PDB file of C-alpha atoms in Angstrom:
ATOM      1  CA  MET A   1      64.139  16.207   0.000  1.00 57.00           C
ATOM      2  CA  CYS A   2      60.786  17.657   1.192  1.00 62.00           C
ATOM      3  CA  LEU A   3      59.316  17.168  -2.272  1.00 60.00           C
ATOM      4  CA  ARG A   4      60.433  13.566  -2.270  1.00 63.00           C
ATOM      5  CA  HIS A   5      58.847  12.925   1.151  1.00 63.00           C
ATOM      6  CA  SER A   6      55.637  14.622   0.004  1.00 68.00           C
ATOM      7  CA  MET A   7      55.373  12.456  -3.119  1.00 70.00           C
ATOM      8  CA  LEU A   8      56.054   9.329  -1.054  1.00 68.00           C
ATOM      9  CA  ALA A   9      53.312  10.275   1.402  1.00 69.00           C
ATOM     10  CA  LYS A  10      50.804  10.839  -1.425  1.00 70.00           C
ATOM     11  CA  PHE A  11      51.741   7.487  -2.952  1.00 69.00           C
ATOM     12  CA  LYS A  12      51.196   5.704   0.364  1.00 70.00           C
ATOM     13  CA  LEU A  13      47.831   7.437   0.803  1.00 69.00           C
ATOM     14  CA  THR A  14      46.719   6.503  -2.702  1.00 73.00           C
ATOM     15  CA  LEU A  15      47.849   2.923  -2.159  1.00 72.00           C
ATOM     16  CA  ALA A  16      45.936   2.726   1.117  1.00 71.00           C
ATOM     17  CA  ILE A  17      42.750   4.033  -0.528  1.00 74.00           C
ATOM     18  CA  LEU A  18      43.141   1.538  -3.368  1.00 71.00           C
ATOM     19  CA  VAL A  19      43.592  -1.342  -0.904  1.00 71.00           C
ATOM     20  CA  ASP A  20      40.446  -0.238   0.980  1.00 74.00           C
ATOM     21  CA  ILE A  21      38.426  -0.171  -2.263  1.00 74.00           C
ATOM     22  CA  ILE A  22      39.615  -3.637  -3.285  1.00 77.00           C
ATOM     23  CA  LEU A  23      38.963  -5.006   0.199  1.00 73.00           C
ATOM     24  CA  GLU A  24      35.463  -3.513   0.263  1.00 74.00           C
ATOM     25  CA  PHE A  25      34.719  -5.038  -3.153  1.00 69.00           C
ATOM     26  CA  TYR A  26      35.720  -8.526  -2.042  1.00 70.00           C
ATOM     27  CA  LEU A  27      33.824  -8.209   1.231  1.00 71.00           C
ATOM     28  CA  LYS A  28      30.662  -7.210  -0.616  1.00 65.00           C
ATOM     29  CA  ARG A  29      31.070 -10.064  -3.090  1.00 66.00           C
ATOM     30  CA  GLU A  30      31.568 -12.545  -0.265  1.00 67.00           C
ATOM     31  CA  LYS A  31      28.479 -11.192   1.491  1.00 63.00           C
ATOM     32  CA  ILE A  32      26.351 -11.626  -1.660  1.00 60.00           C
ATOM     33  CA  MET A  33      27.671 -15.163  -2.153  1.00 63.00           C
ATOM     34  CA  LEU A  34      26.829 -16.038   1.451  1.00 61.00           C
ATOM     35  CA  GLN A  35      23.336 -14.574   1.044  1.00 59.00           C
ATOM     36  CA  ASN A  36      22.732 -16.635  -2.092  1.00 56.00           C
ATOM     37  CA  LYS A  37      24.080 -19.718  -0.371  1.00 57.00           C
ATOM     38  CA  ALA A  38      21.844 -19.086   2.630  1.00 56.00           C
ATOM     39  CA  ASN A  39      18.771 -18.586   0.409  1.00 58.00           C
ATOM     40  CA  PRO A  40      17.823 -22.012  -0.924  1.00 59.00           C
ATOM     41  CA  THR A  41      14.641 -20.652  -2.529  1.00 64.00           C
ATOM     42  CA  ILE A  42      16.688 -19.172  -5.390  1.00 63.00           C
ATOM     43  CA  ASN A  43      18.139 -21.336  -8.150  1.00 60.00           C
ATOM     44  CA  LYS A  44      21.861 -20.475  -8.311  1.00 55.00           C
ATOM     45  CA  SER A  45      22.205 -21.071 -12.058  1.00 55.00           C
ATOM     46  CA  THR A  46      19.098 -19.164 -13.229  1.00 57.00           C
ATOM     47  CA  GLY A  47      18.502 -16.682 -10.400  1.00 58.00           C
ATOM     48  CA  LEU A  48      14.809 -17.649 -10.465  1.00 59.00           C
ATOM     49  CA  PRO A  49      12.776 -18.867  -7.472  1.00 62.00           C
ATOM     50  CA  ARG A  50      12.355 -22.588  -6.884  1.00 58.00           C
ATOM     51  CA  LYS A  51       8.706 -23.490  -7.079  1.00 49.00           C
ATOM     52  CA  ARG A  52       8.881 -26.192  -4.403  1.00 50.00           C
ATOM     53  CA  PHE A  53       9.448 -23.538  -1.738  1.00 49.00           C
ATOM     54  CA  TYR A  54       6.249 -21.706  -2.704  1.00 48.00           C
ATOM     55  CA  ARG A  55       3.755 -24.568  -2.810  1.00 53.00           C
ATOM     56  CA  ALA A  56       0.274 -23.834  -1.530  1.00 49.00           C
ATOM     57  CA  ARG A  57      -3.219 -25.277  -1.658  1.00 49.00           C
ATOM     58  CA  ALA A  58      -4.590 -25.605  -5.173  1.00 48.00           C
ATOM     59  CA  HIS A  59      -7.288 -23.015  -4.458  1.00 47.00           C
ATOM     60  CA  SER A  60      -8.444 -20.597  -1.762  1.00 49.00           C
ATOM     61  CA  ASN A  61     -11.895 -19.667  -0.557  1.00 49.00           C
ATOM     62  CA  PRO A  62     -12.740 -16.384  -2.350  1.00 48.00           C
ATOM     63  CA  LEU A  63     -15.506 -15.595   0.146  1.00 47.00           C
ATOM     64  CA  SER A  64     -13.198 -15.583   3.170  1.00 55.00           C
ATOM     65  CA  ASP A  65     -11.849 -12.325   4.548  1.00 56.00           C
ATOM     66  CA  SER A  66      -8.188 -11.862   3.670  1.00 61.00           C
ATOM     67  CA  HIS A  67      -6.100  -8.905   4.775  1.00 75.00           C
ATOM     68  CA  PHE A  68      -4.088  -7.095   2.112  1.00 85.00           C
ATOM     69  CA  PRO A  69      -4.016  -3.519   0.814  1.00 89.00           C
ATOM     70  CA  VAL A  70      -6.597  -2.625  -1.833  1.00 94.00           C
ATOM     71  CA  PRO A  71      -6.531   0.626  -3.857  1.00 94.00           C
ATOM     72  CA  LEU A  72      -9.475   2.933  -3.269  1.00 94.00           C
ATOM     73  CA  SER A  73      -9.982   3.298  -7.019  1.00 95.00           C
ATOM     74  CA  PRO A  74      -8.163   2.592 -10.307  1.00 95.00           C
ATOM     75  CA  ASN A  75      -6.507   6.000  -9.962  1.00 93.00           C
ATOM     76  CA  HIS A  76      -4.845   4.773  -6.767  1.00 93.00           C
ATOM     77  CA  VAL A  77      -3.140   1.751  -8.352  1.00 94.00           C
ATOM     78  CA  GLU A  78       0.607   2.328  -7.857  1.00 92.00           C
ATOM     79  CA  TYR A  79       2.020   1.723 -11.323  1.00 94.00           C
ATOM     80  CA  SER A  80       5.521   2.704 -10.176  1.00 92.00           C
ATOM     81  CA  LEU A  81       5.589  -0.318  -7.854  1.00 93.00           C
ATOM     82  CA  HIS A  82       4.439  -2.743 -10.531  1.00 95.00           C
ATOM     83  CA  TYR A  83       6.333  -1.307 -13.500  1.00 95.00           C
ATOM     84  CA  PRO A  84       9.252   0.708 -12.053  1.00 93.00           C
ATOM     85  CA  GLN A  85      11.196   1.036 -15.294  1.00 92.00           C
ATOM     86  CA  LEU A  86       8.173   2.299 -17.214  1.00 92.00           C
ATOM     87  CA  PHE A  87       6.834   4.497 -14.389  1.00 90.00           C
ATOM     88  CA  PRO A  88       9.851   5.714 -12.390  1.00 84.00           C
ATOM     89  CA  LEU A  89       7.827   8.370 -10.585  1.00 75.00           C
ATOM     90  CA  ALA A  90       5.034   7.716  -8.117  1.00 63.00           C
ATOM     91  CA  ASP A  91       2.842  10.346  -9.789  1.00 58.00           C
ATOM     92  CA  ARG A  92       1.001   9.103 -12.867  1.00 57.00           C
ATOM     93  CA  THR A  93      -1.270  11.201 -15.036  1.00 50.00           C
ATOM     94  CA  ASP A  94      -4.480   9.860 -16.519  1.00 49.00           C
ATOM     95  CA  THR A  95      -2.973  10.113 -19.997  1.00 52.00           C
ATOM     96  CA  CYS A  96      -0.379   7.413 -19.268  1.00 77.00           C
ATOM     97  CA  LYS A  97      -0.626   3.855 -20.500  1.00 89.00           C
ATOM     98  CA  LYS A  98      -2.879   1.640 -18.411  1.00 95.00           C
ATOM     99  CA  ILE A  99      -3.102  -2.085 -17.725  1.00 97.00           C
ATOM    100  CA  GLY A 100      -4.632  -3.907 -20.685  1.00 98.00           C
ATOM    101  CA  PHE A 101      -4.543  -7.613 -19.712  1.00 98.00           C
ATOM    102  CA  ALA A 102      -5.671  -9.221 -16.439  1.00 98.00           C
ATOM    103  CA  ASP A 103      -4.978 -12.866 -15.595  1.00 98.00           C
ATOM    104  CA  ILE A 104      -7.476 -13.785 -12.879  1.00 97.00           C
ATOM    105  CA  GLY A 105      -6.083 -16.458 -10.569  1.00 94.00           C
ATOM    106  CA  CYS A 106      -2.751 -16.366 -12.388  1.00 95.00           C
ATOM    107  CA  GLY A 107      -1.192 -19.283 -10.475  1.00 92.00           C
ATOM    108  CA  PHE A 108       2.576 -19.499 -10.971  1.00 94.00           C
ATOM    109  CA  GLY A 109       2.532 -16.924 -13.784  1.00 95.00           C
ATOM    110  CA  GLY A 110       3.205 -19.115 -16.809  1.00 95.00           C
ATOM    111  CA  LEU A 111       0.651 -17.376 -19.024  1.00 96.00           C
ATOM    112  CA  LEU A 112       1.796 -13.902 -17.954  1.00 97.00           C
ATOM    113  CA  ILE A 113       5.418 -14.662 -18.833  1.00 97.00           C
ATOM    114  CA  SER A 114       4.420 -15.910 -22.286  1.00 97.00           C
ATOM    115  CA  LEU A 115       2.113 -12.945 -22.916  1.00 97.00           C
ATOM    116  CA  SER A 116       4.799 -10.483 -21.834  1.00 97.00           C
ATOM    117  CA  ILE A 117       6.983 -11.554 -24.759  1.00 96.00           C
ATOM    118  CA  LEU A 118       4.075 -11.830 -27.206  1.00 97.00           C
ATOM    119  CA  PHE A 119       2.705  -8.360 -26.347  1.00 97.00           C
ATOM    120  CA  PRO A 120       5.724  -6.317 -25.129  1.00 96.00           C
ATOM    121  CA  GLU A 121       3.878  -2.988 -25.436  1.00 95.00           C
ATOM    122  CA  THR A 122       0.882  -4.038 -23.318  1.00 97.00           C
ATOM    123  CA  LEU A 123       0.801  -3.700 -19.528  1.00 98.00           C
ATOM    124  CA  MET A 124      -0.545  -6.813 -17.832  1.00 98.00           C
ATOM    125  CA  ILE A 125      -1.122  -8.016 -14.313  1.00 98.00           C
ATOM    126  CA  GLY A 126      -1.857 -11.286 -12.567  1.00 97.00           C
ATOM    127  CA  MET A 127      -4.350 -11.324  -9.704  1.00 97.00           C
ATOM    128  CA  GLU A 128      -3.796 -14.148  -7.223  1.00 95.00           C
ATOM    129  CA  LEU A 129      -5.346 -14.787  -3.804  1.00 92.00           C
ATOM    130  CA  ARG A 130      -2.732 -17.203  -2.388  1.00 92.00           C
ATOM    131  CA  ASP A 131       0.117 -15.338  -0.700  1.00 91.00           C
ATOM    132  CA  LYS A 132       2.922 -17.864  -1.308  1.00 92.00           C
ATOM    133  CA  VAL A 133       2.031 -18.203  -4.974  1.00 94.00           C
ATOM    134  CA  THR A 134       1.900 -14.430  -5.383  1.00 95.00           C
ATOM    135  CA  GLU A 135       5.343 -14.132  -3.800  1.00 95.00           C
ATOM    136  CA  TYR A 136       6.706 -16.767  -6.185  1.00 95.00           C
ATOM    137  CA  VAL A 137       5.423 -14.868  -9.234  1.00 96.00           C
ATOM    138  CA  LYS A 138       6.946 -11.628  -7.912  1.00 96.00           C
ATOM    139  CA  GLU A 139      10.340 -13.282  -7.475  1.00 95.00           C
ATOM    140  CA  ARG A 140      10.053 -14.939 -10.878  1.00 95.00           C
ATOM    141  CA  ILE A 141       9.377 -11.636 -12.626  1.00 96.00           C
ATOM    142  CA  LEU A 142      12.214  -9.893 -10.773  1.00 95.00           C
ATOM    143  CA  GLY A 143      14.604 -12.698 -11.682  1.00 94.00           C
ATOM    144  CA  LEU A 144      13.591 -12.575 -15.343  1.00 95.00           C
ATOM    145  CA  ARG A 145      14.060  -8.801 -15.428  1.00 95.00           C
ATOM    146  CA  VAL A 146      17.588  -9.136 -14.061  1.00 94.00           C
ATOM    147  CA  ALA A 147      18.494 -11.980 -16.435  1.00 93.00           C
ATOM    148  CA  ASN A 148      16.909 -10.274 -19.465  1.00 94.00           C
ATOM    149  CA  PRO A 149      17.512  -6.488 -19.288  1.00 93.00           C
ATOM    150  CA  GLY A 150      14.733  -4.530 -20.940  1.00 92.00           C
ATOM    151  CA  GLN A 151      12.304  -7.454 -20.974  1.00 96.00           C
ATOM    152  CA  TYR A 152       9.398  -8.402 -18.690  1.00 97.00           C
ATOM    153  CA  GLN A 153       9.012  -4.779 -17.580  1.00 96.00           C
ATOM    154  CA  ASN A 154       5.350  -4.827 -18.658  1.00 97.00           C
ATOM    155  CA  VAL A 155       4.209  -7.644 -16.364  1.00 98.00           C
ATOM    156  CA  SER A 156       3.395  -7.716 -12.655  1.00 97.00           C
ATOM    157  CA  VAL A 157       1.317  -9.503 -10.038  1.00 97.00           C
ATOM    158  CA  VAL A 158      -0.800  -8.473  -7.078  1.00 97.00           C
ATOM    159  CA  ARG A 159      -2.275 -10.418  -4.194  1.00 96.00           C
ATOM    160  CA  THR A 160      -5.968  -9.638  -4.135  1.00 95.00           C
ATOM    161  CA  ASN A 161      -9.446 -11.122  -4.342  1.00 94.00           C
ATOM    162  CA  SER A 162     -10.624 -10.459  -7.883  1.00 92.00           C
ATOM    163  CA  MET A 163     -14.164 -11.568  -7.041  1.00 92.00           C
ATOM    164  CA  LYS A 164     -14.441  -8.589  -4.694  1.00 93.00           C
ATOM    165  CA  TYR A 165     -12.095  -5.879  -5.941  1.00 95.00           C
ATOM    166  CA  ILE A 166     -12.043  -5.819  -9.761  1.00 96.00           C
ATOM    167  CA  PRO A 167     -13.585  -2.285  -9.853  1.00 95.00           C
ATOM    168  CA  ASN A 168     -10.846  -1.057  -7.492  1.00 96.00           C
ATOM    169  CA  TYR A 169      -8.179  -1.842 -10.079  1.00 97.00           C
ATOM    170  CA  PHE A 170      -9.740  -1.157 -13.476  1.00 97.00           C
ATOM    171  CA  GLU A 171     -11.808   1.632 -14.977  1.00 97.00           C
ATOM    172  CA  LYS A 172     -14.825   1.220 -17.208  1.00 97.00           C
ATOM    173  CA  GLY A 173     -13.763  -0.152 -20.592  1.00 97.00           C
ATOM    174  CA  GLN A 174     -10.079  -0.333 -19.626  1.00 98.00           C
ATOM    175  CA  LEU A 175      -9.179  -3.974 -20.279  1.00 98.00           C
ATOM    176  CA  LEU A 176      -8.470  -5.610 -23.633  1.00 98.00           C
ATOM    177  CA  LYS A 177      -8.318  -9.200 -22.406  1.00 98.00           C
ATOM    178  CA  MET A 178      -9.224 -11.183 -19.283  1.00 98.00           C
ATOM    179  CA  PHE A 179      -8.061 -14.717 -18.586  1.00 98.00           C
ATOM    180  CA  PHE A 180      -9.659 -17.413 -16.400  1.00 97.00           C
ATOM    181  CA  LEU A 181      -7.489 -20.501 -16.749  1.00 96.00           C
ATOM    182  CA  PHE A 182      -8.298 -23.687 -14.832  1.00 95.00           C
ATOM    183  CA  PRO A 183     -10.308 -21.974 -12.051  1.00 94.00           C
ATOM    184  CA  ASP A 184     -11.538 -23.795  -8.959  1.00 92.00           C
ATOM    185  CA  PRO A 185     -14.536 -25.922 -10.072  1.00 91.00           C
ATOM    186  CA  HIS A 186     -16.315 -25.785  -6.679  1.00 88.00           C
ATOM    187  CA  PHE A 187     -18.123 -29.028  -7.406  1.00 80.00           C
ATOM    188  CA  LYS A 188     -20.762 -28.808  -4.679  1.00 85.00           C
ATOM    189  CA  GLU A 189     -23.878 -26.966  -5.807  1.00 79.00           C
ATOM    190  CA  LYS A 190     -23.949 -24.909  -2.610  1.00 84.00           C
ATOM    191  CA  ASN A 191     -20.480 -23.587  -3.541  1.00 82.00           C
ATOM    192  CA  HIS A 192     -21.305 -22.580  -7.111  1.00 86.00           C
ATOM    193  CA  ARG A 193     -21.567 -18.994  -5.851  1.00 86.00           C
ATOM    194  CA  ARG A 194     -17.802 -19.132  -5.341  1.00 87.00           C
ATOM    195  CA  ARG A 195     -17.154 -19.764  -9.026  1.00 94.00           C
ATOM    196  CA  VAL A 196     -15.184 -16.995 -10.685  1.00 94.00           C
ATOM    197  CA  ILE A 197     -17.439 -17.089 -13.756  1.00 95.00           C
ATOM    198  CA  SER A 198     -21.054 -16.410 -12.847  1.00 94.00           C
ATOM    199  CA  PRO A 199     -23.869 -14.208 -14.192  1.00 92.00           C
ATOM    200  CA  HIS A 200     -23.394 -11.422 -11.640  1.00 93.00           C
ATOM    201  CA  LEU A 201     -19.587 -11.403 -11.934  1.00 96.00           C
ATOM    202  CA  LEU A 202     -19.858 -11.222 -15.718  1.00 97.00           C
ATOM    203  CA  ASP A 203     -21.595  -7.871 -15.201  1.00 96.00           C
ATOM    204  CA  GLU A 204     -18.409  -6.597 -13.538  1.00 96.00           C
ATOM    205  CA  TYR A 205     -16.169  -8.089 -16.199  1.00 98.00           C
ATOM    206  CA  ALA A 206     -18.292  -6.499 -18.921  1.00 97.00           C
ATOM    207  CA  TYR A 207     -17.891  -3.162 -17.142  1.00 97.00           C
ATOM    208  CA  VAL A 208     -14.072  -3.210 -17.104  1.00 98.00           C
ATOM    209  CA  LEU A 209     -13.701  -4.741 -20.589  1.00 98.00           C
ATOM    210  CA  GLN A 210     -13.781  -2.416 -23.571  1.00 98.00           C
ATOM    211  CA  VAL A 211     -16.167  -3.225 -26.416  1.00 98.00           C
ATOM    212  CA  GLY A 212     -14.326  -5.814 -28.501  1.00 98.00           C
ATOM    213  CA  GLY A 213     -12.349  -7.032 -25.487  1.00 98.00           C
ATOM    214  CA  ILE A 214     -12.113 -10.789 -25.008  1.00 98.00           C
ATOM    215  CA  ILE A 215     -12.635 -13.209 -22.117  1.00 98.00           C
ATOM    216  CA  TYR A 216     -10.653 -16.454 -22.324  1.00 98.00           C
ATOM    217  CA  THR A 217     -11.673 -19.450 -20.191  1.00 98.00           C
ATOM    218  CA  ILE A 218     -10.393 -23.024 -20.052  1.00 97.00           C
ATOM    219  CA  THR A 219     -10.840 -25.973 -17.690  1.00 96.00           C
ATOM    220  CA  ASP A 220     -10.335 -29.722 -17.624  1.00 95.00           C
ATOM    221  CA  VAL A 221     -13.657 -30.215 -15.807  1.00 95.00           C
ATOM    222  CA  GLU A 222     -16.410 -30.723 -18.378  1.00 95.00           C
ATOM    223  CA  GLU A 223     -19.250 -29.635 -16.084  1.00 95.00           C
ATOM    224  CA  LEU A 224     -17.433 -26.397 -15.217  1.00 95.00           C
ATOM    225  CA  GLY A 225     -16.665 -25.835 -18.900  1.00 96.00           C
ATOM    226  CA  GLU A 226     -20.365 -26.114 -19.730  1.00 96.00           C
ATOM    227  CA  TRP A 227     -21.196 -23.800 -16.820  1.00 96.00           C
ATOM    228  CA  MET A 228     -18.805 -21.057 -17.963  1.00 97.00           C
ATOM    229  CA  LYS A 229     -19.918 -21.370 -21.575  1.00 97.00           C
ATOM    230  CA  SER A 230     -23.580 -21.194 -20.554  1.00 97.00           C
ATOM    231  CA  CYS A 231     -23.023 -18.104 -18.382  1.00 97.00           C
ATOM    232  CA  LEU A 232     -21.243 -16.308 -21.220  1.00 98.00           C
ATOM    233  CA  GLN A 233     -23.713 -17.458 -23.857  1.00 97.00           C
ATOM    234  CA  ASN A 234     -26.690 -16.205 -21.859  1.00 97.00           C
ATOM    235  CA  HIS A 235     -25.157 -12.837 -21.029  1.00 97.00           C
ATOM    236  CA  PRO A 236     -26.337 -10.045 -23.374  1.00 96.00           C
ATOM    237  CA  MET A 237     -22.919  -8.381 -23.500  1.00 97.00           C
ATOM    238  CA  PHE A 238     -20.878 -11.324 -24.789  1.00 98.00           C
ATOM    239  CA  GLU A 239     -20.743 -13.298 -28.021  1.00 97.00           C
ATOM    240  CA  PRO A 240     -18.536 -16.288 -28.965  1.00 98.00           C
ATOM    241  CA  LEU A 241     -15.582 -15.936 -31.319  1.00 98.00           C
ATOM    242  CA  SER A 242     -15.928 -17.765 -34.623  1.00 97.00           C
ATOM    243  CA  VAL A 243     -13.823 -20.815 -35.430  1.00 96.00           C
ATOM    244  CA  ALA A 244     -11.739 -18.743 -37.853  1.00 97.00           C
ATOM    245  CA  GLU A 245     -11.120 -16.080 -35.182  1.00 97.00           C
ATOM    246  CA  LEU A 246     -10.063 -18.710 -32.654  1.00 97.00           C
ATOM    247  CA  GLU A 247      -7.610 -20.255 -35.114  1.00 96.00           C
ATOM    248  CA  ALA A 248      -6.105 -16.845 -35.937  1.00 97.00           C
ATOM    249  CA  ASP A 249      -5.716 -15.753 -32.299  1.00 97.00           C
ATOM    250  CA  PRO A 250      -2.182 -16.615 -31.023  1.00 96.00           C
ATOM    251  CA  VAL A 251      -3.367 -16.362 -27.415  1.00 97.00           C
ATOM    252  CA  VAL A 252      -5.762 -19.311 -27.782  1.00 96.00           C
ATOM    253  CA  LYS A 253      -2.814 -21.644 -28.338  1.00 93.00           C
ATOM    254  CA  LEU A 254      -1.302 -20.564 -25.000  1.00 96.00           C
ATOM    255  CA  LEU A 255      -4.386 -21.417 -22.954  1.00 95.00           C
ATOM    256  CA  SER A 256      -3.542 -25.109 -22.749  1.00 92.00           C
ATOM    257  CA  THR A 257       0.268 -24.913 -22.939  1.00 93.00           C
ATOM    258  CA  ALA A 258       1.533 -21.902 -20.968  1.00 92.00           C
ATOM    259  CA  THR A 259       0.327 -22.804 -17.479  1.00 90.00           C
ATOM    260  CA  GLU A 260       1.408 -25.515 -15.074  1.00 89.00           C
ATOM    261  CA  GLU A 261      -2.166 -26.840 -14.916  1.00 90.00           C
ATOM    262  CA  GLY A 262      -2.447 -27.022 -18.699  1.00 91.00           C
ATOM    263  CA  GLN A 263       0.863 -28.832 -19.001  1.00 91.00           C
ATOM    264  CA  LYS A 264      -0.198 -31.333 -16.331  1.00 92.00           C
ATOM    265  CA  VAL A 265      -3.443 -32.049 -18.168  1.00 93.00           C
ATOM    266  CA  ALA A 266      -1.515 -32.576 -21.412  1.00 91.00           C
ATOM    267  CA  ARG A 267       0.953 -34.955 -19.729  1.00 92.00           C
ATOM    268  CA  ASN A 268      -1.934 -37.029 -18.394  1.00 93.00           C
ATOM    269  CA  GLY A 269      -3.693 -37.079 -21.752  1.00 92.00           C
ATOM    270  CA  GLY A 270      -6.663 -35.137 -20.360  1.00 92.00           C
ATOM    271  CA  GLN A 271      -9.264 -33.105 -22.223  1.00 95.00           C
ATOM    272  CA  THR A 272      -9.823 -29.362 -21.934  1.00 96.00           C
ATOM    273  CA  PHE A 273     -12.916 -27.238 -22.515  1.00 97.00           C
ATOM    274  CA  GLN A 274     -12.554 -23.667 -23.750  1.00 97.00           C
ATOM    275  CA  ALA A 275     -14.970 -20.766 -23.992  1.00 97.00           C
ATOM    276  CA  VAL A 276     -13.712 -17.572 -25.630  1.00 98.00           C
ATOM    277  CA  TYR A 277     -16.138 -14.664 -25.861  1.00 98.00           C
ATOM    278  CA  ARG A 278     -16.064 -11.057 -27.057  1.00 98.00           C
ATOM    279  CA  ARG A 279     -17.502  -8.099 -25.184  1.00 98.00           C
ATOM    280  CA  ILE A 280     -20.226  -6.464 -27.294  1.00 97.00           C
ATOM    281  CA  THR A 281     -22.735  -3.652 -27.016  1.00 94.00           C
ATOM    282  CA  PRO A 282     -26.084  -5.247 -26.198  1.00 85.00           C
ATOM    283  CA  ALA A 283     -28.889  -4.840 -28.690  1.00 77.00           C
ATOM    284  CA  SER A 284     -31.387  -2.198 -27.618  1.00 69.00           C
TER     285      SER A 284
END
């Protein structure tokens, strides 16, 4: 009789534990569903952020003082925050893989997403000054990682001012490619110093690009296109790619199709102006 009572007690205990587990599961699921329902910024079907909740001004003033953390040097860039699956530990030795592509003023991240699939072994980062846009790209990357396990682990974004802090993120000769797609034209002559392509900034870009590295630029403003081309042409550490090299480069095709700006220009039947140049060793 005692044995029978003991077995019955164990059964009741096990049943109670099982009920608690099931109840906890359903409560958690209901909580997640309520959170998703209460968060209209996320598309329920795709899990990706809705762009209309992250709209911002087309451009920001790069000479204004913005407040965000900046690494003291390239050695202080926290790779584990940007690429957690590839760098699970906070400590990173100098022998580890480093960022190879930088999209300056990355906008909503269209080019980065395309490049991530095209170059899955290359680490890349977007540098964007607008806070809402940066947050959108972060959420977009996180959503894509969840929806596509194992993919998009090599891409990230950071809110920063690339006109001031490029040397804080990249070492000498570190980068393979830099992208400047549809930058702010700053039409007024007094504001030309705000342009992201200029003679003095090209000195910095030449420093962080390895010899053979490439700068890609594109705009739908002819005057700005001529300006960027002239700056690159007159700089002793850059030379233009040949027509054959441009046709063979798969990245060139993305310049006008991967970004929201490029797609808008195409829809309106607009014209674009490209300048693609290679980093070289200047003649002595």
